[in-house]
Amino acid sequence: MNTEIANFNYYNPTKIIFGKNRIEELATLVPKDKKVLLLYGGGSVVRFGTLDKVKAALAGYQIGEFGGIEANPTYETLMKAVELVKRDGYDYLLAVGGGSVIDGTKFIAAGALFDRDPIHIFGAGIGDKLPITKALPFGSILTLPATGSEMNSGGVVTFVEKKPSLALEVQ
């Protein structure tokens, strides 16, 4: 049995704020001059009051909402959010939900500033994979810690038309 421990370096610039009633601190974390788009999924954040708490914490900010990000979010749904961001000039995204909402927000953050059609973020015969060189800033209110999406740069986006789920890597 090999008992040597491998050397490695680990860098993860994610800031974690954890604990009861921490949503109240959002106004100290989201820059005051940003127009914020709240992104969420199927409605549990509405039913449990989380979205109302987020809105209360961001009183005085310009905020908008985009709900309906499904599990394994679809490119088609996410492109609607990209179009909303571009049309209405949102410059900060706040994911409120679990891993799928965070995955979708990563794509929206990159797609909104992508110089070409965001389909080119992906390869695998769907687009000519081009590098992501910029993205909107975003934060996450994690409601279901299960996927690790809050701690990495990857994500899953599903294409309804072509069927595959493809990985997204935001650097």
GROMACS .gro file of N, CA and C in nm:
model
  513
    1MET      N    1   0.085  -0.118   0.000
    1MET     CA    2   0.000   0.000   0.000
    1MET      C    3   0.089   0.124   0.000
    2ASN      N    4   0.058   0.216  -0.090
    2ASN     CA    5   0.131   0.341  -0.100
    2ASN      C    6   0.073   0.439   0.000
    3THR      N    7   0.155   0.486   0.092
    3THR     CA    8   0.107   0.577   0.195
    3THR      C    9   0.154   0.720   0.172
    4GLU      N   10   0.214   0.747   0.058
    4GLU     CA   11   0.257   0.883   0.028
    4GLU      C   12   0.137   0.971  -0.001
    5ILE      N   13   0.145   1.094   0.042
    5ILE     CA   14   0.040   1.191   0.016
    5ILE      C   15   0.085   1.277  -0.102
    6ALA      N   16  -0.002   1.290  -0.199
    6ALA     CA   17   0.031   1.369  -0.318
    6ALA      C   18   0.030   1.518  -0.283
    7ASN      N   19   0.122   1.590  -0.341
    7ASN     CA   20   0.124   1.735  -0.326
    7ASN      C   21   0.024   1.797  -0.423
    8PHE      N   22  -0.039   1.905  -0.384
    8PHE     CA   23  -0.125   1.977  -0.476
    8PHE      C   24  -0.144   2.119  -0.426
    9ASN      N   25  -0.184   2.205  -0.517
    9ASN     CA   26  -0.223   2.341  -0.484
    9ASN      C   27  -0.373   2.352  -0.510
   10TYR      N   28  -0.440   2.426  -0.427
   10TYR     CA   29  -0.583   2.445  -0.443
   10TYR      C   30  -0.613   2.594  -0.433
   11TYR      N   31  -0.679   2.648  -0.534
   11TYR     CA   32  -0.718   2.788  -0.534
   11TYR      C   33  -0.865   2.795  -0.568
   12ASN      N   34  -0.944   2.854  -0.481
   12ASN     CA   35  -1.087   2.867  -0.505
   12ASN      C   36  -1.131   3.003  -0.452
   13PRO      N   37  -1.147   3.100  -0.540
   13PRO     CA   38  -1.178   3.235  -0.494
   13PRO      C   39  -1.323   3.260  -0.455
   14THR      N   40  -1.395   3.155  -0.421
   14THR     CA   41  -1.535   3.169  -0.380
   14THR      C   42  -1.543   3.212  -0.234
   15LYS      N   43  -1.619   3.316  -0.210
   15LYS     CA   44  -1.641   3.364  -0.074
   15LYS      C   45  -1.770   3.301  -0.022
   16ILE      N   46  -1.763   3.232   0.089
   16ILE     CA   47  -1.879   3.165   0.148
   16ILE      C   48  -1.923   3.243   0.272
   17ILE      N   49  -2.050   3.277   0.277
   17ILE     CA   50  -2.108   3.341   0.395
   17ILE      C   51  -2.219   3.248   0.440
   18PHE      N   52  -2.205   3.193   0.557
   18PHE     CA   53  -2.292   3.086   0.602
   18PHE      C   54  -2.352   3.119   0.737
   19GLY      N   55  -2.477   3.081   0.756
   19GLY     CA   56  -2.539   3.094   0.887
   19GLY      C   57  -2.680   3.149   0.880
   20LYS      N   58  -2.742   3.151   0.995
   20LYS     CA   59  -2.880   3.196   1.007
   20LYS      C   60  -2.890   3.347   0.982
   21ASN      N   61  -2.993   3.386   0.906
   21ASN     CA   62  -3.025   3.526   0.878
   21ASN      C   63  -2.915   3.602   0.804
   22ARG      N   64  -2.834   3.534   0.727
   22ARG     CA   65  -2.724   3.601   0.655
   22ARG      C   66  -2.772   3.674   0.530
   23ILE      N   67  -2.892   3.641   0.482
   23ILE     CA   68  -2.946   3.711   0.365
   23ILE      C   69  -2.954   3.861   0.393
   24GLU      N   70  -2.976   3.897   0.517
   24GLU     CA   71  -2.987   4.037   0.555
   24GLU      C   72  -2.861   4.116   0.521
   25GLU      N   73  -2.748   4.048   0.500
   25GLU     CA   74  -2.621   4.114   0.470
   25GLU      C   75  -2.600   4.142   0.321
   26LEU      N   76  -2.696   4.106   0.237
   26LEU     CA   77  -2.679   4.121   0.093
   26LEU      C   78  -2.639   4.262   0.051
   27ALA      N   79  -2.698   4.363   0.115
   27ALA     CA   80  -2.669   4.500   0.076
   27ALA      C   81  -2.522   4.537   0.101
   28THR      N   82  -2.453   4.462   0.183
   28THR     CA   83  -2.310   4.487   0.204
   28THR      C   84  -2.224   4.407   0.106
   29LEU      N   85  -2.286   4.316   0.033
   29LEU     CA   86  -2.213   4.227  -0.058
   29LEU      C   87  -2.234   4.261  -0.205
   30VAL      N   88  -2.353   4.307  -0.240
   30VAL     CA   89  -2.384   4.343  -0.377
   30VAL      C   90  -2.355   4.493  -0.394
   31PRO      N   91  -2.272   4.528  -0.491
   31PRO     CA   92  -2.240   4.670  -0.510
   31PRO      C   93  -2.366   4.755  -0.530
   32LYS      N   94  -2.370   4.870  -0.465
   32LYS     CA   95  -2.489   4.956  -0.464
   32LYS      C   96  -2.528   5.008  -0.601
   33ASP      N   97  -2.432   5.021  -0.692
   33ASP     CA   98  -2.460   5.081  -0.822
   33ASP      C   99  -2.505   4.980  -0.927
   34LYS      N  100  -2.528   4.856  -0.887
   34LYS     CA  101  -2.563   4.751  -0.983
   34LYS      C  102  -2.714   4.737  -1.000
   35LYS      N  103  -2.753   4.704  -1.123
   35LYS     CA  104  -2.890   4.667  -1.154
   35LYS      C  105  -2.894   4.515  -1.149
   36VAL      N  106  -2.969   4.461  -1.055
   36VAL     CA  107  -2.961   4.319  -1.018
   36VAL      C  108  -3.078   4.239  -1.077
   37LEU      N  109  -3.042   4.127  -1.142
   37LEU     CA  110  -3.144   4.033  -1.189
   37LEU      C  111  -3.142   3.912  -1.097
   38LEU      N  112  -3.256   3.884  -1.032
   38LEU     CA  113  -3.271   3.766  -0.948
   38LEU      C  114  -3.314   3.650  -1.037
   39LEU      N  115  -3.243   3.539  -1.028
   39LEU     CA  116  -3.271   3.421  -1.109
   39LEU      C  117  -3.307   3.306  -1.016
   40TYR      N  118  -3.414   3.235  -1.049
   40TYR     CA  119  -3.456   3.124  -0.963
   40TYR      C  120  -3.528   3.019  -1.046
   41GLY      N  121  -3.566   2.911  -0.979
   41GLY     CA  122  -3.622   2.796  -1.049
   41GLY      C  123  -3.772   2.788  -1.046
   42GLY      N  124  -3.821   2.675  -0.996
   42GLY     CA  125  -3.961   2.641  -1.008
   42GLY      C  126  -4.055   2.701  -0.907
   43GLY      N  127  -4.007   2.775  -0.813
   43GLY     CA  128  -4.100   2.841  -0.723
   43GLY      C  129  -4.085   2.813  -0.576
   44SER      N  130  -3.999   2.718  -0.536
   44SER     CA  131  -3.985   2.692  -0.393
   44SER      C  132  -3.930   2.814  -0.320
   45VAL      N  133  -3.848   2.895  -0.387
   45VAL     CA  134  -3.797   3.016  -0.321
   45VAL      C  135  -3.908   3.118  -0.300
   46VAL      N  136  -4.013   3.109  -0.381
   46VAL     CA  137  -4.130   3.194  -0.363
   46VAL      C  138  -4.215   3.137  -0.249
   47ARG      N  139  -4.245   3.007  -0.255
   47ARG     CA  140  -4.331   2.943  -0.154
   47ARG      C  141  -4.275   2.952  -0.014
   48PHE      N  142  -4.143   2.940   0.001
   48PHE     CA  143  -4.082   2.941   0.133
   48PHE      C  144  -4.041   3.080   0.180
   49GLY      N  145  -4.065   3.182   0.098
   49GLY     CA  146  -4.038   3.320   0.139
   49GLY      C  147  -3.895   3.367   0.118
   50THR      N  148  -3.811   3.282   0.061
   50THR     CA  149  -3.670   3.320   0.041
   50THR      C  150  -3.658   3.439  -0.053
   51LEU      N  151  -3.733   3.438  -0.162
   51LEU     CA  152  -3.725   3.547  -0.258
   51LEU      C  153  -3.767   3.680  -0.195
   52ASP      N  154  -3.870   3.678  -0.113
   52ASP     CA  155  -3.913   3.800  -0.043
   52ASP      C  156  -3.804   3.852   0.050
   53LYS      N  157  -3.733   3.762   0.117
   53LYS     CA  158  -3.623   3.803   0.205
   53LYS      C  159  -3.509   3.866   0.125
   54VAL      N  160  -3.480   3.808   0.009
   54VAL     CA  161  -3.376   3.862  -0.077
   54VAL      C  162  -3.415   4.002  -0.124
   55LYS      N  163  -3.539   4.018  -0.168
   55LYS     CA  164  -3.585   4.149  -0.215
   55LYS      C  165  -3.581   4.252  -0.102
   56ALA      N  166  -3.621   4.212   0.018
   56ALA     CA  167  -3.617   4.304   0.132
   56ALA      C  168  -3.473   4.346   0.163
   57ALA      N  169  -3.381   4.251   0.153
   57ALA     CA  170  -3.240   4.282   0.181
   57ALA      C  171  -3.182   4.375   0.075
   58LEU      N  172  -3.240   4.374  -0.045
   58LEU     CA  173  -3.191   4.459  -0.154
   58LEU      C  174  -3.281   4.580  -0.177
   59ALA      N  175  -3.355   4.620  -0.074
   59ALA     CA  176  -3.440   4.739  -0.085
   59ALA      C  177  -3.352   4.857  -0.127
   60GLY      N  178  -3.403   4.932  -0.223
   60GLY     CA  179  -3.327   5.046  -0.274
   60GLY      C  180  -3.247   5.015  -0.400
   61TYR      N  181  -3.229   4.887  -0.432
   61TYR     CA  182  -3.162   4.846  -0.555
   61TYR      C  183  -3.263   4.840  -0.668
   62GLN      N  184  -3.214   4.856  -0.790
   62GLN     CA  185  -3.296   4.824  -0.907
   62GLN      C  186  -3.287   4.674  -0.925
   63ILE      N  187  -3.401   4.605  -0.913
   63ILE     CA  188  -3.398   4.459  -0.929
   63ILE      C  189  -3.507   4.414  -1.025
   64GLY      N  190  -3.480   4.301  -1.088
   64GLY     CA  191  -3.576   4.235  -1.173
   64GLY      C  192  -3.572   4.087  -1.142
   65GLU      N  193  -3.664   4.013  -1.203
   65GLU     CA  194  -3.671   3.869  -1.176
   65GLU      C  195  -3.679   3.790  -1.304
   66PHE      N  196  -3.619   3.673  -1.300
   66PHE     CA  197  -3.635   3.573  -1.405
   66PHE      C  198  -3.649   3.438  -1.337
   67GLY      N  199  -3.769   3.382  -1.338
   67GLY     CA  200  -3.796   3.252  -1.277
   67GLY      C  201  -3.815   3.146  -1.383
   68GLY      N  202  -3.819   3.021  -1.336
   68GLY     CA  203  -3.847   2.911  -1.426
   68GLY      C  204  -3.724   2.838  -1.478
   69ILE      N  205  -3.609   2.861  -1.417
   69ILE     CA  206  -3.490   2.785  -1.457
   69ILE      C  207  -3.508   2.642  -1.406
   70GLU      N  208  -3.516   2.549  -1.500
   70GLU     CA  209  -3.549   2.411  -1.466
   70GLU      C  210  -3.425   2.332  -1.424
   71ALA      N  211  -3.449   2.212  -1.367
   71ALA     CA  212  -3.340   2.119  -1.337
   71ALA      C  213  -3.269   2.087  -1.468
   72ASN      N  214  -3.135   2.080  -1.464
   72ASN     CA  215  -3.056   2.066  -1.587
   72ASN      C  216  -3.105   2.171  -1.687
   73PRO      N  217  -3.083   2.297  -1.657
   73PRO     CA  218  -3.145   2.406  -1.732
   73PRO      C  219  -3.121   2.397  -1.881
   74THR      N  220  -3.222   2.437  -1.956
   74THR     CA  221  -3.211   2.429  -2.101
   74THR      C  222  -3.152   2.556  -2.158
   75TYR      N  223  -3.079   2.537  -2.265
   75TYR     CA  224  -3.021   2.649  -2.340
   75TYR      C  225  -3.132   2.746  -2.380
   76GLU      N  226  -3.243   2.691  -2.422
   76GLU     CA  227  -3.354   2.773  -2.469
   76GLU      C  228  -3.407   2.864  -2.359
   77THR      N  229  -3.424   2.812  -2.238
   77THR     CA  230  -3.469   2.894  -2.125
   77THR      C  231  -3.364   2.998  -2.090
   78LEU      N  232  -3.239   2.955  -2.083
   78LEU     CA  233  -3.131   3.046  -2.043
   78LEU      C  234  -3.111   3.159  -2.142
   79MET      N  235  -3.132   3.132  -2.270
   79MET     CA  236  -3.118   3.238  -2.370
   79MET      C  237  -3.225   3.346  -2.352
   80LYS      N  238  -3.342   3.309  -2.299
   80LYS     CA  239  -3.443   3.411  -2.269
   80LYS      C  240  -3.391   3.507  -2.162
   81ALA      N  241  -3.321   3.451  -2.063
   81ALA     CA  242  -3.262   3.536  -1.959
   81ALA      C  243  -3.147   3.620  -2.015
   82VAL      N  244  -3.066   3.563  -2.102
   82VAL     CA  245  -2.957   3.640  -2.166
   82VAL      C  246  -3.017   3.759  -2.240
   83GLU      N  247  -3.124   3.737  -2.314
   83GLU     CA  248  -3.189   3.845  -2.389
   83GLU      C  249  -3.245   3.952  -2.294
   84LEU      N  250  -3.301   3.910  -2.182
   84LEU     CA  251  -3.353   4.004  -2.081
   84LEU      C  252  -3.240   4.089  -2.024
   85VAL      N  253  -3.128   4.026  -1.991
   85VAL     CA  254  -3.012   4.097  -1.936
   85VAL      C  255  -2.966   4.204  -2.034
   86LYS      N  256  -2.952   4.165  -2.160
   86LYS     CA  257  -2.906   4.260  -2.262
   86LYS      C  258  -3.006   4.372  -2.285
   87ARG      N  259  -3.134   4.336  -2.295
   87ARG     CA  260  -3.238   4.435  -2.324
   87ARG      C  261  -3.253   4.539  -2.213
   88ASP      N  262  -3.251   4.490  -2.087
   88ASP     CA  263  -3.280   4.578  -1.974
   88ASP      C  264  -3.157   4.628  -1.900
   89GLY      N  265  -3.038   4.588  -1.945
   89GLY     CA  266  -2.915   4.643  -1.890
   89GLY      C  267  -2.878   4.596  -1.749
   90TYR      N  268  -2.912   4.473  -1.715
   90TYR     CA  269  -2.870   4.421  -1.584
   90TYR      C  270  -2.719   4.402  -1.585
   91ASP      N  271  -2.656   4.437  -1.472
   91ASP     CA  272  -2.511   4.423  -1.466
   91ASP      C  273  -2.464   4.345  -1.343
   92TYR      N  274  -2.558   4.280  -1.276
   92TYR     CA  275  -2.524   4.189  -1.166
   92TYR      C  276  -2.633   4.083  -1.160
   93LEU      N  277  -2.593   3.957  -1.147
   93LEU     CA  278  -2.687   3.846  -1.140
   93LEU      C  279  -2.682   3.784  -1.001
   94LEU      N  280  -2.798   3.747  -0.951
   94LEU     CA  281  -2.805   3.681  -0.821
   94LEU      C  282  -2.890   3.555  -0.834
   95ALA      N  283  -2.823   3.439  -0.828
   95ALA     CA  284  -2.891   3.310  -0.834
   95ALA      C  285  -2.949   3.280  -0.697
   96VAL      N  286  -3.076   3.244  -0.693
   96VAL     CA  287  -3.142   3.208  -0.568
   96VAL      C  288  -3.200   3.069  -0.589
   97GLY      N  289  -3.130   2.967  -0.540
   97GLY     CA  290  -3.177   2.831  -0.560
   97GLY      C  291  -3.065   2.731  -0.545
   98GLY      N  292  -3.081   2.617  -0.612
   98GLY     CA  293  -2.984   2.509  -0.603
   98GLY      C  294  -2.887   2.509  -0.720
   99GLY      N  295  -2.824   2.395  -0.741
   99GLY     CA  296  -2.718   2.384  -0.841
   99GLY      C  297  -2.760   2.416  -0.982
  100SER      N  298  -2.880   2.378  -1.021
  100SER     CA  299  -2.924   2.406  -1.158
  100SER      C  300  -2.941   2.556  -1.182
  101VAL      N  301  -2.993   2.628  -1.084
  101VAL     CA  302  -3.007   2.773  -1.098
  101VAL      C  303  -2.868   2.837  -1.106
  102ILE      N  304  -2.776   2.789  -1.025
  102ILE     CA  305  -2.639   2.843  -1.029
  102ILE      C  306  -2.572   2.809  -1.162
  103ASP      N  307  -2.588   2.686  -1.209
  103ASP     CA  308  -2.534   2.648  -1.340
  103ASP      C  309  -2.588   2.739  -1.449
  104GLY      N  310  -2.718   2.761  -1.448
  104GLY     CA  311  -2.779   2.848  -1.548
  104GLY      C  312  -2.729   2.990  -1.539
  105THR      N  313  -2.710   3.039  -1.417
  105THR     CA  314  -2.660   3.175  -1.397
  105THR      C  315  -2.518   3.189  -1.450
  106LYS      N  316  -2.437   3.086  -1.436
  106LYS     CA  317  -2.302   3.090  -1.493
  106LYS      C  318  -2.309   3.110  -1.645
  107PHE      N  319  -2.397   3.036  -1.711
  107PHE     CA  320  -2.411   3.053  -1.856
  107PHE      C  321  -2.462   3.192  -1.890
  108ILE      N  322  -2.563   3.239  -1.818
  108ILE     CA  323  -2.621   3.371  -1.844
  108ILE      C  324  -2.514   3.479  -1.827
  109ALA      N  325  -2.433   3.467  -1.722
  109ALA     CA  326  -2.327   3.565  -1.696
  109ALA      C  327  -2.228   3.571  -1.812
  110ALA      N  328  -2.195   3.456  -1.869
  110ALA     CA  329  -2.103   3.452  -1.983
  110ALA      C  330  -2.174   3.490  -2.112
  111GLY      N  331  -2.293   3.437  -2.133
  111GLY     CA  332  -2.366   3.459  -2.258
  111GLY      C  333  -2.405   3.604  -2.280
  112ALA      N  334  -2.434   3.676  -2.173
  112ALA     CA  335  -2.476   3.816  -2.185
  112ALA      C  336  -2.365   3.906  -2.239
  113LEU      N  337  -2.240   3.868  -2.217
  113LEU     CA  338  -2.128   3.950  -2.263
  113LEU      C  339  -2.049   3.884  -2.376
  114PHE      N  340  -2.097   3.771  -2.423
  114PHE     CA  341  -2.024   3.697  -2.527
  114PHE      C  342  -2.029   3.777  -2.657
  115ASP      N  343  -1.915   3.789  -2.724
  115ASP     CA  344  -1.906   3.871  -2.845
  115ASP      C  345  -1.981   3.812  -2.964
  116ARG      N  346  -2.002   3.682  -2.962
  116ARG     CA  347  -2.073   3.616  -3.071
  116ARG      C  348  -2.197   3.547  -3.015
  117ASP      N  349  -2.263   3.469  -3.096
  117ASP     CA  350  -2.379   3.393  -3.051
  117ASP      C  351  -2.333   3.300  -2.938
  118PRO      N  352  -2.398   3.304  -2.822
  118PRO     CA  353  -2.355   3.221  -2.709
  118PRO      C  354  -2.353   3.071  -2.736
  119ILE      N  355  -2.412   3.025  -2.845
  119ILE     CA  356  -2.404   2.883  -2.880
  119ILE      C  357  -2.258   2.842  -2.895
  120HIS      N  358  -2.173   2.938  -2.927
  120HIS     CA  359  -2.030   2.910  -2.949
  120HIS      C  360  -1.952   2.892  -2.818
  121ILE      N  361  -2.020   2.900  -2.706
  121ILE     CA  362  -1.956   2.865  -2.578
  121ILE      C  363  -1.936   2.714  -2.572
  122PHE      N  364  -2.019   2.641  -2.645
  122PHE     CA  365  -2.017   2.496  -2.642
  122PHE      C  366  -1.951   2.439  -2.765
  123GLY      N  367  -1.901   2.319  -2.755
  123GLY     CA  368  -1.849   2.247  -2.870
  123GLY      C  369  -1.942   2.133  -2.903
  124ALA      N  370  -1.890   2.015  -2.919
  124ALA     CA  371  -1.967   1.891  -2.939
  124ALA      C  372  -2.062   1.900  -3.057
  125GLY      N  373  -2.021   1.971  -3.163
  125GLY     CA  374  -2.103   1.979  -3.282
  125GLY      C  375  -2.218   2.075  -3.273
  126ILE      N  376  -2.235   2.142  -3.159
  126ILE     CA  377  -2.345   2.237  -3.144
  126ILE      C  378  -2.297   2.375  -3.185
  127GLY      N  379  -2.176   2.409  -3.151
  127GLY     CA  380  -2.117   2.536  -3.188
  127GLY      C  381  -1.967   2.520  -3.198
  128ASP      N  382  -1.901   2.618  -3.254
  128ASP     CA  383  -1.755   2.617  -3.257
  128ASP      C  384  -1.709   2.669  -3.122
  129LYS      N  385  -1.656   2.581  -3.039
  129LYS     CA  386  -1.620   2.619  -2.902
  129LYS      C  387  -1.521   2.734  -2.903
  130LEU      N  388  -1.565   2.848  -2.849
  130LEU     CA  389  -1.481   2.966  -2.838
  130LEU      C  390  -1.462   2.998  -2.690
  131PRO      N  391  -1.351   3.058  -2.654
  131PRO     CA  392  -1.325   3.084  -2.512
  131PRO      C  393  -1.414   3.194  -2.455
  132ILE      N  394  -1.449   3.179  -2.330
  132ILE     CA  395  -1.520   3.283  -2.256
  132ILE      C  396  -1.413   3.378  -2.203
  133THR      N  397  -1.422   3.504  -2.240
  133THR     CA  398  -1.320   3.600  -2.197
  133THR      C  399  -1.371   3.700  -2.095
  134LYS      N  400  -1.503   3.707  -2.078
  134LYS     CA  401  -1.560   3.798  -1.980
  134LYS      C  402  -1.697   3.747  -1.939
  135ALA      N  403  -1.740   3.789  -1.823
  135ALA     CA  404  -1.871   3.748  -1.772
  135ALA      C  405  -1.920   3.853  -1.673
  136LEU      N  406  -2.050   3.861  -1.657
  136LEU     CA  407  -2.108   3.949  -1.557
  136LEU      C  408  -2.076   3.895  -1.417
  137PRO      N  409  -2.062   3.983  -1.321
  137PRO     CA  410  -2.046   3.935  -1.184
  137PRO      C  411  -2.178   3.876  -1.134
  138PHE      N  412  -2.166   3.774  -1.049
  138PHE     CA  413  -2.287   3.716  -0.991
  138PHE      C  414  -2.259   3.660  -0.852
  139GLY      N  415  -2.366   3.649  -0.777
  139GLY     CA  416  -2.362   3.586  -0.646
  139GLY      C  417  -2.466   3.476  -0.642
  140SER      N  418  -2.464   3.398  -0.536
  140SER     CA  419  -2.557   3.286  -0.522
  140SER      C  420  -2.612   3.281  -0.380
  141ILE      N  421  -2.741   3.263  -0.370
  141ILE     CA  422  -2.806   3.229  -0.243
  141ILE      C  423  -2.840   3.081  -0.258
  142LEU      N  424  -2.761   2.998  -0.197
  142LEU     CA  425  -2.775   2.853  -0.213
  142LEU      C  426  -2.885   2.800  -0.122
  143THR      N  427  -2.984   2.734  -0.183
  143THR     CA  428  -3.095   2.678  -0.105
  143THR      C  429  -3.088   2.528  -0.092
  144LEU      N  430  -3.003   2.464  -0.173
  144LEU     CA  431  -2.990   2.318  -0.168
  144LEU      C  432  -2.845   2.281  -0.196
  145PRO      N  433  -2.767   2.258  -0.091
  145PRO     CA  434  -2.626   2.224  -0.112
  145PRO      C  435  -2.611   2.076  -0.147
  146ALA      N  436  -2.600   2.049  -0.276
  146ALA     CA  437  -2.591   1.909  -0.316
  146ALA      C  438  -2.494   1.887  -0.431
  147THR      N  439  -2.479   1.985  -0.518
  147THR     CA  440  -2.401   1.962  -0.640
  147THR      C  441  -2.261   2.020  -0.635
  148GLY      N  442  -2.235   2.114  -0.548
  148GLY     CA  443  -2.106   2.181  -0.544
  148GLY      C  444  -2.095   2.293  -0.646
  149SER      N  445  -2.202   2.323  -0.715
  149SER     CA  446  -2.199   2.426  -0.820
  149SER      C  447  -2.156   2.562  -0.765
  150GLU      N  448  -2.185   2.586  -0.639
  150GLU     CA  449  -2.148   2.714  -0.578
  150GLU      C  450  -1.997   2.727  -0.559
  151MET      N  451  -1.925   2.617  -0.575
  151MET     CA  452  -1.781   2.618  -0.548
  151MET      C  453  -1.696   2.588  -0.671
  152ASN      N  454  -1.755   2.584  -0.790
  152ASN     CA  455  -1.675   2.552  -0.907
  152ASN      C  456  -1.717   2.636  -1.026
  153SER      N  457  -1.642   2.623  -1.134
  153SER     CA  458  -1.670   2.704  -1.253
  153SER      C  459  -1.747   2.626  -1.359
  154GLY      N  460  -1.788   2.505  -1.330
  154GLY     CA  461  -1.857   2.422  -1.428
  154GLY      C  462  -2.008   2.430  -1.413
  155GLY      N  463  -2.075   2.373  -1.510
  155GLY     CA  464  -2.220   2.369  -1.506
  155GLY      C  465  -2.274   2.279  -1.615
  156VAL      N  466  -2.402   2.250  -1.608
  156VAL     CA  467  -2.468   2.166  -1.707
  156VAL      C  468  -2.577   2.248  -1.773
  157VAL      N  469  -2.578   2.243  -1.907
  157VAL     CA  470  -2.682   2.308  -1.985
  157VAL      C  471  -2.735   2.203  -2.082
  158THR      N  472  -2.866   2.190  -2.091
  158THR     CA  473  -2.930   2.091  -2.177
  158THR      C  474  -2.983   2.160  -2.303
  159PHE      N  475  -2.967   2.093  -2.415
  159PHE     CA  476  -3.020   2.143  -2.542
  159PHE      C  477  -3.142   2.060  -2.578
  160VAL      N  478  -3.261   2.120  -2.577
  160VAL     CA  479  -3.384   2.048  -2.607
  160VAL      C  480  -3.381   1.997  -2.751
  161GLU      N  481  -3.343   2.082  -2.843
  161GLU     CA  482  -3.347   2.047  -2.985
  161GLU      C  483  -3.251   1.934  -3.019
  162LYS      N  484  -3.130   1.938  -2.968
  162LYS     CA  485  -3.030   1.838  -3.006
  162LYS      C  486  -3.013   1.729  -2.900
  163LYS      N  487  -3.075   1.745  -2.786
  163LYS     CA  488  -3.083   1.648  -2.678
  163LYS      C  489  -2.964   1.637  -2.581
  164PRO      N  490  -2.839   1.661  -2.619
  164PRO     CA  491  -2.733   1.636  -2.520
  164PRO      C  492  -2.730   1.739  -2.410
  165SER      N  493  -2.676   1.700  -2.297
  165SER     CA  494  -2.640   1.794  -2.191
  165SER      C  495  -2.491   1.815  -2.206
  166LEU      N  496  -2.451   1.939  -2.205
  166LEU     CA  497  -2.309   1.970  -2.221
  166LEU      C  498  -2.257   2.044  -2.101
  167ALA      N  499  -2.132   2.023  -2.072
  167ALA     CA  500  -2.068   2.092  -1.961
  167ALA      C  501  -2.028   2.232  -2.004
  168LEU      N  502  -2.037   2.323  -1.913
  168LEU     CA  503  -1.998   2.461  -1.932
  168LEU      C  504  -1.883   2.487  -1.836
  169GLU      N  505  -1.783   2.553  -1.881
  169GLU     CA  506  -1.670   2.587  -1.794
  169GLU      C  507  -1.649   2.737  -1.802
  170VAL      N  508  -1.677   2.808  -1.695
  170VAL     CA  509  -1.658   2.953  -1.690
  170VAL      C  510  -1.529   2.979  -1.612
  171GLN      N  511  -1.433   3.037  -1.676
  171GLN     CA  512  -1.303   3.066  -1.612
  171GLN      C  513  -1.299   3.207  -1.562
   0.00000   0.00000   0.00000
